[in-house]
Tab-separated table of C-alpha atoms in Angstrom:
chain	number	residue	atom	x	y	z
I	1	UNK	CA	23.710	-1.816	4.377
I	2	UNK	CA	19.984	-1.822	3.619
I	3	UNK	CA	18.930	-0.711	7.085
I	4	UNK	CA	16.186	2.156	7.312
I	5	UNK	CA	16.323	4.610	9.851
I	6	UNK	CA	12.252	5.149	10.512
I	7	UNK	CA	13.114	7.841	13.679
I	8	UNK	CA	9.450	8.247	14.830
I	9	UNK	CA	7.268	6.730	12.405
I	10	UNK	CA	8.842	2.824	13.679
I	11	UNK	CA	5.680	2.186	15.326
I	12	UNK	CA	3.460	3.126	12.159
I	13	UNK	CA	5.425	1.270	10.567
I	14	UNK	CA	5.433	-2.172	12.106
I	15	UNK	CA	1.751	-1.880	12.667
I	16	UNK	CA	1.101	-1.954	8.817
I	17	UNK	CA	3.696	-4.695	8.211
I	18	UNK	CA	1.086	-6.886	10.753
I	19	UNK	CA	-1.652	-5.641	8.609
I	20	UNK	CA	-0.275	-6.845	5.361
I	21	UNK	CA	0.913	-9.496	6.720
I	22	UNK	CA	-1.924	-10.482	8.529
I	23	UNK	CA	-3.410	-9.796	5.457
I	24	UNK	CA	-1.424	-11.646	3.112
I	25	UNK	CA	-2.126	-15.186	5.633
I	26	UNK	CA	-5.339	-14.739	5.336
I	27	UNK	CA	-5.356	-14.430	1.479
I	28	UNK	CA	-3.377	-17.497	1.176
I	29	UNK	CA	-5.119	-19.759	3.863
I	30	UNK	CA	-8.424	-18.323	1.862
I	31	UNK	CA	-6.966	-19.480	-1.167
I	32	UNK	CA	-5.892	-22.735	-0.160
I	33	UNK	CA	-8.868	-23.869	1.472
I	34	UNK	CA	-11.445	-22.780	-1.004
I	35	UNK	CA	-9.127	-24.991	-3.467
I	36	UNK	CA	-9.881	-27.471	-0.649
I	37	UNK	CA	-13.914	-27.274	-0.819
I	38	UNK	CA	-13.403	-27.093	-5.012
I	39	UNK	CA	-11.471	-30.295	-4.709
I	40	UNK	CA	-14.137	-31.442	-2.033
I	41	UNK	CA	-17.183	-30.949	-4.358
I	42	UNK	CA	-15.592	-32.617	-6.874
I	43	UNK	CA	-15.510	-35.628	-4.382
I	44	UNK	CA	-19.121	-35.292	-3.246
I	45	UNK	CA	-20.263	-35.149	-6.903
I	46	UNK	CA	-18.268	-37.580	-7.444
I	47	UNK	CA	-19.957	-39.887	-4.414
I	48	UNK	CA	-23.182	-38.977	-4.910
I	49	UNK	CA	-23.063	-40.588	-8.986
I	50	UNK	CA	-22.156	-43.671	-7.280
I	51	UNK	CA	-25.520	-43.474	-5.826
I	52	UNK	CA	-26.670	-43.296	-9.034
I	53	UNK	CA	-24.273	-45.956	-10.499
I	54	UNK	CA	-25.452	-48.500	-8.169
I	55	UNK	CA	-29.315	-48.272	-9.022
I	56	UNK	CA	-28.372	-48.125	-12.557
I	57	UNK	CA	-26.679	-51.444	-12.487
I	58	UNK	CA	-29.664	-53.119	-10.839
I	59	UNK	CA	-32.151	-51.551	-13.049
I	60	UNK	CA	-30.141	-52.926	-16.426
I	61	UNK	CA	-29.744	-56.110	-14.852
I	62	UNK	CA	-33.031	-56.551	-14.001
I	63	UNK	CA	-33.969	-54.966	-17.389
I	64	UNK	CA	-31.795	-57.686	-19.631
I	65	UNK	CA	-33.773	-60.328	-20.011
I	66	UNK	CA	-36.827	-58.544	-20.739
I	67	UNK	CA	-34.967	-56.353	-23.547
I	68	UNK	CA	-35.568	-56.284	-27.073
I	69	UNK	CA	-31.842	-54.744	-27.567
I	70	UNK	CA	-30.123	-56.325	-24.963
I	71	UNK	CA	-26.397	-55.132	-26.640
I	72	UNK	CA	-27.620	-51.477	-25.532
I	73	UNK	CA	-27.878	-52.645	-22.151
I	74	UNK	CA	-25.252	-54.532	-22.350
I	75	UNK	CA	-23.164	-51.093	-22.877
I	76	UNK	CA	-25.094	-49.295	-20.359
I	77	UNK	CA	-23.901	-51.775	-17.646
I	78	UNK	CA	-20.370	-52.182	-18.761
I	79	UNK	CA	-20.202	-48.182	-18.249
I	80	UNK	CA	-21.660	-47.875	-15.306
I	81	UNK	CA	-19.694	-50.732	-13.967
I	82	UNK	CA	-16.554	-48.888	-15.263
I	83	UNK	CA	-16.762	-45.757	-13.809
I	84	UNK	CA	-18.479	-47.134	-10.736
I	85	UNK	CA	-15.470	-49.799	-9.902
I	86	UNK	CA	-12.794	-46.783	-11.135
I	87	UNK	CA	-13.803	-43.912	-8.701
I	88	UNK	CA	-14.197	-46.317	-6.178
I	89	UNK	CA	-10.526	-47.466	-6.287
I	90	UNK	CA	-9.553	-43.601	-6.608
I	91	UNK	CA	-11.447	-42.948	-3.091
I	92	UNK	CA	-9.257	-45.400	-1.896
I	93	UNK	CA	-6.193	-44.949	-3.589
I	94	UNK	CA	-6.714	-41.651	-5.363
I	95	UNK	CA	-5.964	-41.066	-9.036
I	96	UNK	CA	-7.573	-39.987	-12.436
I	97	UNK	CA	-11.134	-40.514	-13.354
I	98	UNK	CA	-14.043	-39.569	-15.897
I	99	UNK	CA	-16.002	-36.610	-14.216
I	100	UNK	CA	-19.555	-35.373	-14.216
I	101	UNK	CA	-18.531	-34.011	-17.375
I	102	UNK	CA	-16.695	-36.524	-19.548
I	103	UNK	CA	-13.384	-35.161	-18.747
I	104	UNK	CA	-10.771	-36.682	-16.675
I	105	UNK	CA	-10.277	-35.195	-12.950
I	106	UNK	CA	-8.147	-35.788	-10.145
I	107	UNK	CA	-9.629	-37.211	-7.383
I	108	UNK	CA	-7.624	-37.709	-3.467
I	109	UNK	CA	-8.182	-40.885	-1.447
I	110	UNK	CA	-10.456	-39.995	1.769
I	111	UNK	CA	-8.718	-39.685	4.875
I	112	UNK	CA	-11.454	-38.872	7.465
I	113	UNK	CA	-12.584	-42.210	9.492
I	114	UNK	CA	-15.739	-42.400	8.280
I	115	UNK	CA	-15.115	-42.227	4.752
I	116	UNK	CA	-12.525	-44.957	4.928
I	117	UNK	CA	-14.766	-46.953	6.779
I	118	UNK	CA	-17.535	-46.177	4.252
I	119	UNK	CA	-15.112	-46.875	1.201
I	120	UNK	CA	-13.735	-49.672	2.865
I	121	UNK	CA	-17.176	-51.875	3.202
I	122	UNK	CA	-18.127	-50.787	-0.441
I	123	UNK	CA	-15.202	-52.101	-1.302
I	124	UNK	CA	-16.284	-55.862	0.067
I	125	UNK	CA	-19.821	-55.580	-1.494
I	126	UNK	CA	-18.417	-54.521	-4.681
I	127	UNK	CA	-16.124	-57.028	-4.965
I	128	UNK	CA	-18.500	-60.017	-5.151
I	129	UNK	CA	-21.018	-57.473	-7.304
I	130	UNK	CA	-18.629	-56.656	-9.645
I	131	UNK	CA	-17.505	-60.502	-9.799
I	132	UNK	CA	-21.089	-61.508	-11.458
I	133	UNK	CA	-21.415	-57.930	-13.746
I	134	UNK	CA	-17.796	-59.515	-15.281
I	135	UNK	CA	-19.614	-63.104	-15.754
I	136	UNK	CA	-22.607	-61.283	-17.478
I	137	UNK	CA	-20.272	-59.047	-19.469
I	138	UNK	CA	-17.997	-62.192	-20.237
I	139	UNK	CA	-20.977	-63.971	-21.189
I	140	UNK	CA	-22.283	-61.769	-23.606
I	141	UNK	CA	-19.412	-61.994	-25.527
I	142	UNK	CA	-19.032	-65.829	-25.173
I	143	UNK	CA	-22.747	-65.663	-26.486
I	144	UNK	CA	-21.468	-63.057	-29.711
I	145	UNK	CA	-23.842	-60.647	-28.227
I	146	UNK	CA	-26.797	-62.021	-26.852
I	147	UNK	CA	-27.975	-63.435	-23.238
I	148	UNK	CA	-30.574	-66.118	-24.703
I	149	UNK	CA	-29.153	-69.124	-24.037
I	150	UNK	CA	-29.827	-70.883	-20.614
I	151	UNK	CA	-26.332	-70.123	-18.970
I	152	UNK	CA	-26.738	-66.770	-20.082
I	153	UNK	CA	-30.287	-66.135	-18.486
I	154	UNK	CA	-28.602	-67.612	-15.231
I	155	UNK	CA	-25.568	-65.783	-15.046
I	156	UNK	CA	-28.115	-62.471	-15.673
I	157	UNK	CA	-29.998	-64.048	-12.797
I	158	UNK	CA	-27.676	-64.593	-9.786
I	159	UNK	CA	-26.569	-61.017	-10.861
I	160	UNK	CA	-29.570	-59.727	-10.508
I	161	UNK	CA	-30.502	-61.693	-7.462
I	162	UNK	CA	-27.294	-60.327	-5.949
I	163	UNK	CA	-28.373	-56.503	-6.455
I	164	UNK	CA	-31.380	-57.119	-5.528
I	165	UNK	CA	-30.039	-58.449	-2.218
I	166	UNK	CA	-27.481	-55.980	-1.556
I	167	UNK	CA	-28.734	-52.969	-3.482
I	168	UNK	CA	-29.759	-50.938	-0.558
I	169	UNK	CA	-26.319	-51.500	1.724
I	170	UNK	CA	-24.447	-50.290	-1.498
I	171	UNK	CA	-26.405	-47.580	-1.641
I	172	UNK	CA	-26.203	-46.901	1.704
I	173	UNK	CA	-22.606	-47.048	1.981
I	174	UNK	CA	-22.525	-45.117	-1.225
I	175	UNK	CA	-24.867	-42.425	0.652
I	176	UNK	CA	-22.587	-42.473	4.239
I	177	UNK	CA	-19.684	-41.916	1.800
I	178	UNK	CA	-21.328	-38.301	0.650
I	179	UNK	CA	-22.599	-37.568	3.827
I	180	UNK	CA	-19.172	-37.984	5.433
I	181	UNK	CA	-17.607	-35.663	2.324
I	182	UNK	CA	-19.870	-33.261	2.750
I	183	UNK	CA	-19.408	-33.021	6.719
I	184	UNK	CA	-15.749	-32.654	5.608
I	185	UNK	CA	-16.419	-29.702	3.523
I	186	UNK	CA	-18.679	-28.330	5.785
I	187	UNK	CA	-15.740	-28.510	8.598
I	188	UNK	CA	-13.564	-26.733	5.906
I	189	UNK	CA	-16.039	-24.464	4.855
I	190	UNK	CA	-16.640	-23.465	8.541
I	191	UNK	CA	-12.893	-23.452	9.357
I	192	UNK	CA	-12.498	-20.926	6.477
I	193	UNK	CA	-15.332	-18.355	7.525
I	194	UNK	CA	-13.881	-18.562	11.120
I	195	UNK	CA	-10.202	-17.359	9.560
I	196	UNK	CA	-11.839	-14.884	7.520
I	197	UNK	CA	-13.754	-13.540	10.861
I	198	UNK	CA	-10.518	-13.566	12.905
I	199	UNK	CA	-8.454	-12.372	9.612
I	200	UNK	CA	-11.311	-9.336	9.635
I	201	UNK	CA	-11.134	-8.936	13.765
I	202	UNK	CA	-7.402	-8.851	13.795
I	203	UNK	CA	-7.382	-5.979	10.709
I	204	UNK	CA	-10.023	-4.134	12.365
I	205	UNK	CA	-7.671	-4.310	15.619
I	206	UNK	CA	-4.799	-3.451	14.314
I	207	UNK	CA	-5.959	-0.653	11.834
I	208	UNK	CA	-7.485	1.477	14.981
I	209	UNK	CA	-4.001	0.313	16.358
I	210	UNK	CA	-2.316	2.046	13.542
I	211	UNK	CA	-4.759	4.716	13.489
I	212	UNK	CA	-4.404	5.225	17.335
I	213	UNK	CA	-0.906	6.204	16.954
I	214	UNK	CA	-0.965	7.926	13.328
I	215	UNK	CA	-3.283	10.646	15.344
I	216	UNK	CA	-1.247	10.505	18.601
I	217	UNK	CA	1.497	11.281	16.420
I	218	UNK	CA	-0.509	13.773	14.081
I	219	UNK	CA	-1.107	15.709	17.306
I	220	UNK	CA	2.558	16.112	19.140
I	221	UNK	CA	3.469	17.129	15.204
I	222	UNK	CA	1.307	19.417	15.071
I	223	UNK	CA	1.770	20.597	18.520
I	224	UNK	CA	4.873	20.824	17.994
I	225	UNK	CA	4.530	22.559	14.469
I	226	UNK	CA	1.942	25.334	16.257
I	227	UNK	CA	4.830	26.047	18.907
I	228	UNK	CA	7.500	26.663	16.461
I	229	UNK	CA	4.929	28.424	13.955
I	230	UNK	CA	3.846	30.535	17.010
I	231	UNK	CA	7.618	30.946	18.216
I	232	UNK	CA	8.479	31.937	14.831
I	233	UNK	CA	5.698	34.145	14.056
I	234	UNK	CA	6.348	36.152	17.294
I	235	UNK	CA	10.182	36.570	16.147
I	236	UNK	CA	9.050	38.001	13.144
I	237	UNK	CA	6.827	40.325	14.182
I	238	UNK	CA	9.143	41.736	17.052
I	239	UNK	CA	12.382	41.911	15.420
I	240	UNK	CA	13.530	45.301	14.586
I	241	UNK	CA	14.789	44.170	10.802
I	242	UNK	CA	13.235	42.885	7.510
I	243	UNK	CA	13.848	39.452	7.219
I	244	UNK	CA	13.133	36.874	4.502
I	245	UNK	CA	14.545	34.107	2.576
I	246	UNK	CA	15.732	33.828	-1.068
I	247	UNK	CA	15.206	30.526	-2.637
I	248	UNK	CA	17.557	29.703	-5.525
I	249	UNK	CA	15.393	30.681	-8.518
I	250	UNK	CA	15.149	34.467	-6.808
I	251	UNK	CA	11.844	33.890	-5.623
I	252	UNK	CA	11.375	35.610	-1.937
I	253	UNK	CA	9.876	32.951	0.531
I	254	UNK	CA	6.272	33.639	2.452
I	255	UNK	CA	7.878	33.574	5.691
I	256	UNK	CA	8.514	37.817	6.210
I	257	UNK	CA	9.345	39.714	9.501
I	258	UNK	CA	6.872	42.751	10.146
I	259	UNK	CA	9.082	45.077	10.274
I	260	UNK	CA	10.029	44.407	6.438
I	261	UNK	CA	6.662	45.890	5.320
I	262	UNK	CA	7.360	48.906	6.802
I	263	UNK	CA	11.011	49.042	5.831
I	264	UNK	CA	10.319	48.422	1.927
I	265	UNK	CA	6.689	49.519	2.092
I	266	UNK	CA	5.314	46.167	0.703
I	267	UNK	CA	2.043	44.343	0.762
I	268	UNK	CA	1.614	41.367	3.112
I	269	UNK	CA	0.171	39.340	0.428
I	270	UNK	CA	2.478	40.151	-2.354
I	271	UNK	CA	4.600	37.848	-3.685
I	272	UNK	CA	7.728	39.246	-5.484
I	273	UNK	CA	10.956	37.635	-6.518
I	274	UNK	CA	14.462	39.528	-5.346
I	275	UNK	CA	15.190	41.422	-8.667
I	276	UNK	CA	11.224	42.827	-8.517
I	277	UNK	CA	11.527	44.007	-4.855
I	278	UNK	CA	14.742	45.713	-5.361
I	279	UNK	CA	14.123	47.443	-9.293
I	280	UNK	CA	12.377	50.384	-8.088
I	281	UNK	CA	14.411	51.203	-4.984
I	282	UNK	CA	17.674	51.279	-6.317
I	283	UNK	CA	19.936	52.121	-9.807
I	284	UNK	CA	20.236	48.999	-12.301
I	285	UNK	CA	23.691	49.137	-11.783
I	286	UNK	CA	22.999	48.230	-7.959
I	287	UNK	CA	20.437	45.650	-8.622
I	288	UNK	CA	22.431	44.072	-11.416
I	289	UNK	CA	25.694	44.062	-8.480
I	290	UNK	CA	23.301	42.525	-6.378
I	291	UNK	CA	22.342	39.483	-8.729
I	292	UNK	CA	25.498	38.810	-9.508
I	293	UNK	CA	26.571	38.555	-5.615
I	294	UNK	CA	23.631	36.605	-5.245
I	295	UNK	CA	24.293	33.930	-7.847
I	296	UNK	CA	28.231	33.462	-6.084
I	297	UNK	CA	26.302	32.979	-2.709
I	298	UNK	CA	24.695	29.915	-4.241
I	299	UNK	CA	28.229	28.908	-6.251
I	300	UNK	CA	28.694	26.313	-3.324
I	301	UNK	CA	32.720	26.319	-4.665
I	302	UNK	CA	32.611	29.964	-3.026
I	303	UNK	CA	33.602	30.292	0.799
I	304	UNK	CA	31.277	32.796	2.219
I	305	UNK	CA	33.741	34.719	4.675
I	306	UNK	CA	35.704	35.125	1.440
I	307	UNK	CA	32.818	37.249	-0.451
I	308	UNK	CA	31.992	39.298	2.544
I	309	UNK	CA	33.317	42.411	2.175
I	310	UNK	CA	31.606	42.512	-1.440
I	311	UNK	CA	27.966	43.095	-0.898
I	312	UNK	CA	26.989	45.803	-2.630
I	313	UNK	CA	23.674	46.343	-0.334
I	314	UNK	CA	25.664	46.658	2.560
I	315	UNK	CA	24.977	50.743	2.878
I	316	UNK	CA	23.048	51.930	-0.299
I	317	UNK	CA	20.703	55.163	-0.855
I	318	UNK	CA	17.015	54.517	-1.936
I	319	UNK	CA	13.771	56.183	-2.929
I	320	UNK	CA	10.676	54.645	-1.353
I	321	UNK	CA	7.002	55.603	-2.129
I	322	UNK	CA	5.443	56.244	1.516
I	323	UNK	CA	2.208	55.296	-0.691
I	324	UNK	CA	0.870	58.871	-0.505
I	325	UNK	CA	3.226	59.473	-4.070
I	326	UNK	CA	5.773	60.925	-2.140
I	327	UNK	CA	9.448	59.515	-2.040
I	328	UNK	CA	11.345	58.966	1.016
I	329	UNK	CA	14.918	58.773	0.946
I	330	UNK	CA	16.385	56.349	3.163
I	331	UNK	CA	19.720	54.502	4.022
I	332	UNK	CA	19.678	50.363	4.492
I	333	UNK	CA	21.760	47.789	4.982
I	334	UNK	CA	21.339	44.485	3.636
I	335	UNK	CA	22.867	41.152	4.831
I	336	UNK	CA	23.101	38.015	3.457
I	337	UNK	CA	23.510	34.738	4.778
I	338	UNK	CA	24.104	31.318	3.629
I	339	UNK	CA	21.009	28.389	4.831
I	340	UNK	CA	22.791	24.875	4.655
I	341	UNK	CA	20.924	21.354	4.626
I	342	UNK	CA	23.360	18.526	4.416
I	343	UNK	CA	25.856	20.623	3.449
I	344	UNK	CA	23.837	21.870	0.480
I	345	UNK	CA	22.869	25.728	0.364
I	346	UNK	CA	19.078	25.834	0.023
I	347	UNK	CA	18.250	29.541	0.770
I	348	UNK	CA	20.012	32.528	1.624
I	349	UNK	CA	18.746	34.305	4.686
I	350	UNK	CA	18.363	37.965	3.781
I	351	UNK	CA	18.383	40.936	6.749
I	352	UNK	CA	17.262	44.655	5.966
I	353	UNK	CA	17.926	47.605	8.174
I	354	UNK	CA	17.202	50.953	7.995
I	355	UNK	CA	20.162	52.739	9.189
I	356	UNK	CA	18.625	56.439	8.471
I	357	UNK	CA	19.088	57.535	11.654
I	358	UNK	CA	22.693	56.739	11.798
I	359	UNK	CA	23.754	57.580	8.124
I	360	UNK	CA	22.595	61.086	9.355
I	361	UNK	CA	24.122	60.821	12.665
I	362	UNK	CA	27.303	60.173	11.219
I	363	UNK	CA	26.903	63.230	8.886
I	364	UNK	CA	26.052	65.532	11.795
I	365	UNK	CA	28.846	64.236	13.409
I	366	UNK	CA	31.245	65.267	10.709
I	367	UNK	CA	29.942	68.487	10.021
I	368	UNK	CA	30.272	68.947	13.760
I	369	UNK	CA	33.751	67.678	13.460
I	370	UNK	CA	34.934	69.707	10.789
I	371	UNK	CA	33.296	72.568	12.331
I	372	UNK	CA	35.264	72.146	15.579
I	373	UNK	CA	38.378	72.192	12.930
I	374	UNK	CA	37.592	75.353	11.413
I	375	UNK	CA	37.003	77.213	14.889
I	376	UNK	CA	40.253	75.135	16.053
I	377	UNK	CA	42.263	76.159	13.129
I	378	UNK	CA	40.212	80.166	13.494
I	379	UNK	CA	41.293	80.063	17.343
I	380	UNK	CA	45.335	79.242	16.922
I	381	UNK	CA	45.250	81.719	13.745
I	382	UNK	CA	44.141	84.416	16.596
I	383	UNK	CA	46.745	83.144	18.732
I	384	UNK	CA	49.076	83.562	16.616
């Protein structure tokens, strides 16, 4: 039902449904992986404040006892330990967390090796870290907001002992966790540019494909345009009548047989409608005969054979200027015929002749006859 019949131009056209499609794949794998590295530099931000997180829990630690406000501390460490413990649940699980920037963002679980196995060992030095930041927190509110009494101090101290033993594995685990994110987005980031060069490769490929064939094809057209123009062209200029083409508004086509210029003694480059080339030839009662037969040759509800034998052009008198202000009488003959496209008359195909030389024939011929008559009828008078 919806099939298209592309003839010739089938090639053409499957070459430029690669190229959009081929260009359409590469749009959406563009897409989709840069959403990838976005999402991916989320993690490694992410990763590389857990650096930060770490140190910053030692430091208030250490800085505790020594404080003269210990409650803003206090509230630095519960923080850090907050977001600190929560993004490191969400590398391993994935889920919601407070970004860079206050605001919540979605962070995946890793899935390369290393960054499991770099999750997974932070995990197991958290744990017992976090374990003693919850006894110092827990403290501080057994204490009503202070660390001053002697279970207090202690509770700051094996806390602070224990991040000051294990403060450089977190970090380092912390630091093989970004490295490992970043080599991921690197891989992506790499995988990407090589799509986009094949993407680019393939386009350039196929678009001196498609314009490989578009001028193969150019060229048999208009080879094959120059031989019928040239075919054409020599029909015109050796056929012995005017010919030319009437569109439906009147107007008289470009396409003209030589032998009309000399017939009607036109210009080559003039460009007249019927009713204009016709007006100064003939009587208005002619040309307005002749515009009405020409308006029933386009009535498509009128047979043609049937309107035949009305043309009022077929054998008319008319005056022509030779161009030297002198006026030639002469005898023509026009034809018209019917030019069909799908059944839909689009022209009609106009033929002049100059039939002088018989028009004149005939009349010698009849004078001759009816002077044979005379001397016929003279002869049998004498005879008789």
């Amino acid at each position: 039902m919806f099939a298209i019949d592309l003839g010739k131009y089938k090639n053409i056209f499957i070459s430029i449904a690669l190229f959009l499609i081929l260009d359409a794949s590469v749009l959406v794998l563009n897409f989709y992986i840069s959403f990838e590295i976005a999402e991916d530099a989320v993690s490694i931000n992410l990763a590389g404040r857990q650096r930060m997180l770490s140190q910053r829990m030692t430091k208030s630690l250490f800085d505790l006892n020594d404080a003269e406000d210990q409650l803003v501390v206090l509230e630095e460490l519960a923080l850090s330990r907050k977001l600190f413990d929560e993004t490191l649940n969400a590398f391993d699980v994935g889920g919601r967390v407070t970004g860079a920037g206050g605001t919540a963002v979605l962070l995946k679980a890793v899935s390369d090796k290393n960054s499991l196995q770099a999750v997974d060992k932070g995990k197991q030095l958290w744990s017992a870290y976090k374990e003693k930041i919850d006894r110092v927190l827990d403290e501080q509110l057994i204490s009503g907001g202070g660390l001053s009494t002697l279970a207090g101090r202690n509770t700051v101290n094996f806390a602070s002992a224990y991040g000051r033993n294990n403060n450089l594995a977190l970090l380092k685990v912390m630091n093989d966790l970004t490295v490992s994110l970043e080599r991921v987005a690197a891989a992506k980031a790499q995988r990407l540019r090589l799509i986009q060069t094949t993407g680019i490769l393939m386009a350039l490929i196929n678009f001196f494909i498609i314009l490989f064939h578009f001028i193969k094809q150019l060229r048999q057209g208009d080879k094959i345009v120059e031989a019928a123009r040239k075919e054409t062209s020599e029909i015109l200029s050796t056929v012995n009548e005017g010919l030319f083409l009437v569109h439906q508004d009147f107007s008289i086509g470009s396409q003209r047989s030589d032998q009309l210029y000399d017939i009607l003694k036109i210009k080559e480059d003039e460009s007249v409608n019927f009713e204009n080339l016709l007006k100064d030839i003939v009587s208005e009662k002619d040309l307005e005969a002749a515009h009405g037969f020409l308006r029933i040759l386009f009535n498509p509800k009128v047979k043609e054979k049937l309107i035949g034998s009305l043309n009022p052009l077929e054998k008319i008198q008319v005056n022509i200027d030779d161009g030297l202000g002198v006026y030639k009488t002469k005898f023509l003959s026009f034809d018209f015929k019917r030019v069909m496209d799908n059944k839909k008359i689009v022209d009609i195909l106009v033929s002049v002749s100059d039939i002088t030389e018989n028009v004149c024939l005939e009349k010698e011929l009849e004078q001759e006859r009816r002077k044979n008559e005379n001397q016929i009828s003279m002869l049998a008078k004498i005879i008789h």
